[in-house]
Amino acid sequence: MSKTKDYLYLFFTFLIYSISSLFSKLASNGEGSLHFILFYGLSLFAMAVYAYFWQLILKVIPLNKAYPLKAITIVFSMVIGFLLFKEQITLKMIIACLFIFAGVFLVSKDE
């Protein structure tokens, strides 16, 4: 795989991780019901898929490069919260995302 493809797969893997958080939030709205069981199960399934792809990613991207990039899940979760739950995005959050993007760029850039 090319380096660009490897990093695209990595970000896709982190998106799956963020989706598992979405399912967890949806599960929390229906404790003790079928709704809870369904979304909690989906959350566990998404985490299992994430774990599988994470292991594959670590074969091609060193851990010291891949793990710091997990910060991008904060951005994914913020966007998901905004789009699906109408959660507010503040100026502080946008500034923090810019720092995350800068860090992602610096870590993934070849030396």
Coordinates of C-alpha atoms in Angstrom, one line a residue:
M1 CA 0.0 0.0 0.0
S2 CA 1.1 3.5 -0.6
K3 CA 1.7 5.8 2.4
T4 CA -1.3 8.0 1.4
K5 CA -3.6 5.0 1.2
D6 CA -2.3 3.8 4.6
Y7 CA -3.2 7.1 6.2
L8 CA -6.6 7.1 4.5
Y9 CA -7.2 3.7 6.0
L10 CA -6.1 5.0 9.4
F11 CA -8.5 7.9 9.3
F12 CA -11.3 5.6 8.1
T13 CA -10.5 3.4 11.1
F14 CA -10.7 6.4 13.4
L15 CA -14.0 7.3 11.8
I16 CA -15.3 3.8 12.8
Y17 CA -14.1 4.5 16.3
S18 CA -16.1 7.8 16.4
I19 CA -19.2 6.0 15.1
S20 CA -19.0 3.6 18.0
S21 CA -19.2 6.7 20.3
L22 CA -22.3 7.8 18.3
F23 CA -23.9 4.4 19.0
S24 CA -23.0 4.7 22.6
K25 CA -24.7 8.1 22.9
L26 CA -27.8 6.7 21.1
A27 CA -27.8 3.8 23.5
S28 CA -27.8 6.1 26.5
N29 CA -31.1 7.5 25.4
G30 CA -32.9 4.2 26.1
E31 CA -31.5 2.5 29.1
G32 CA -33.1 -0.9 29.9
S33 CA -35.0 -1.1 26.6
L34 CA -34.6 -2.8 23.2
H35 CA -33.3 0.6 21.9
F36 CA -30.5 0.4 24.4
I37 CA -29.6 -3.2 23.6
L38 CA -29.6 -2.5 19.8
F39 CA -27.4 0.6 20.0
Y40 CA -25.1 -0.8 22.7
G41 CA -24.6 -3.9 20.5
L42 CA -23.9 -1.7 17.5
S43 CA -21.3 0.2 19.6
L44 CA -19.6 -3.1 20.6
F45 CA -19.6 -4.3 17.0
A46 CA -18.1 -1.0 15.7
M47 CA -15.4 -1.3 18.4
A48 CA -14.6 -4.8 17.3
V49 CA -14.3 -3.6 13.6
Y50 CA -12.1 -0.7 14.8
A51 CA -9.9 -3.1 16.8
Y52 CA -9.5 -5.4 13.7
F53 CA -8.6 -2.5 11.4
W54 CA -6.3 -1.0 14.0
Q55 CA -4.2 -4.2 14.1
L56 CA -4.0 -4.1 10.3
I57 CA -2.9 -0.4 10.3
L58 CA -0.2 -1.1 12.9
K59 CA 1.4 -3.5 10.4
V60 CA 2.1 -0.6 8.0
I61 CA 2.3 2.5 10.2
P62 CA 4.5 2.6 13.3
L63 CA 2.6 3.0 16.6
N64 CA 4.5 6.2 17.4
K65 CA 3.0 7.8 14.2
A66 CA -0.5 6.2 14.3
Y67 CA -1.5 6.7 17.9
P68 CA -1.0 10.5 18.1
L69 CA -3.3 10.8 15.0
K70 CA -6.1 9.3 17.1
A71 CA -6.7 12.9 18.2
I72 CA -8.6 13.3 14.9
T73 CA -11.5 11.4 16.5
I74 CA -12.2 14.5 18.6
V75 CA -12.9 16.4 15.4
F76 CA -15.0 13.5 13.9
S77 CA -17.1 13.3 17.1
M78 CA -17.6 17.1 17.2
V79 CA -18.8 17.1 13.6
I80 CA -21.1 14.1 14.3
G81 CA -22.5 15.8 17.4
F82 CA -23.2 19.0 15.4
L83 CA -24.8 17.3 12.5
L84 CA -26.9 14.7 14.3
F85 CA -27.5 16.1 17.8
K86 CA -27.4 19.9 17.0
E87 CA -24.6 20.3 19.5
Q88 CA -23.0 23.7 19.5
I89 CA -19.5 24.3 18.1
T90 CA -17.7 27.1 19.8
L91 CA -14.8 29.3 18.7
K92 CA -12.6 27.5 21.3
M93 CA -13.5 24.2 19.8
I94 CA -12.6 25.4 16.3
I95 CA -9.3 26.7 17.5
A96 CA -8.6 23.4 19.2
C97 CA -9.4 21.6 15.9
L98 CA -6.9 23.7 14.1
F99 CA -4.2 22.6 16.6
I100 CA -5.3 19.0 16.1
F101 CA -5.0 19.4 12.3
A102 CA -1.6 21.0 12.7
G103 CA -0.5 18.1 14.9
V104 CA -1.9 15.5 12.5
F105 CA 0.0 17.2 9.6
L106 CA 3.3 17.3 11.6
V107 CA 3.1 13.7 12.7
S108 CA 2.1 12.3 9.4
K109 CA 4.6 14.3 7.4
D110 CA 7.7 12.4 6.4
E111 CA 10.9 13.6 8.1

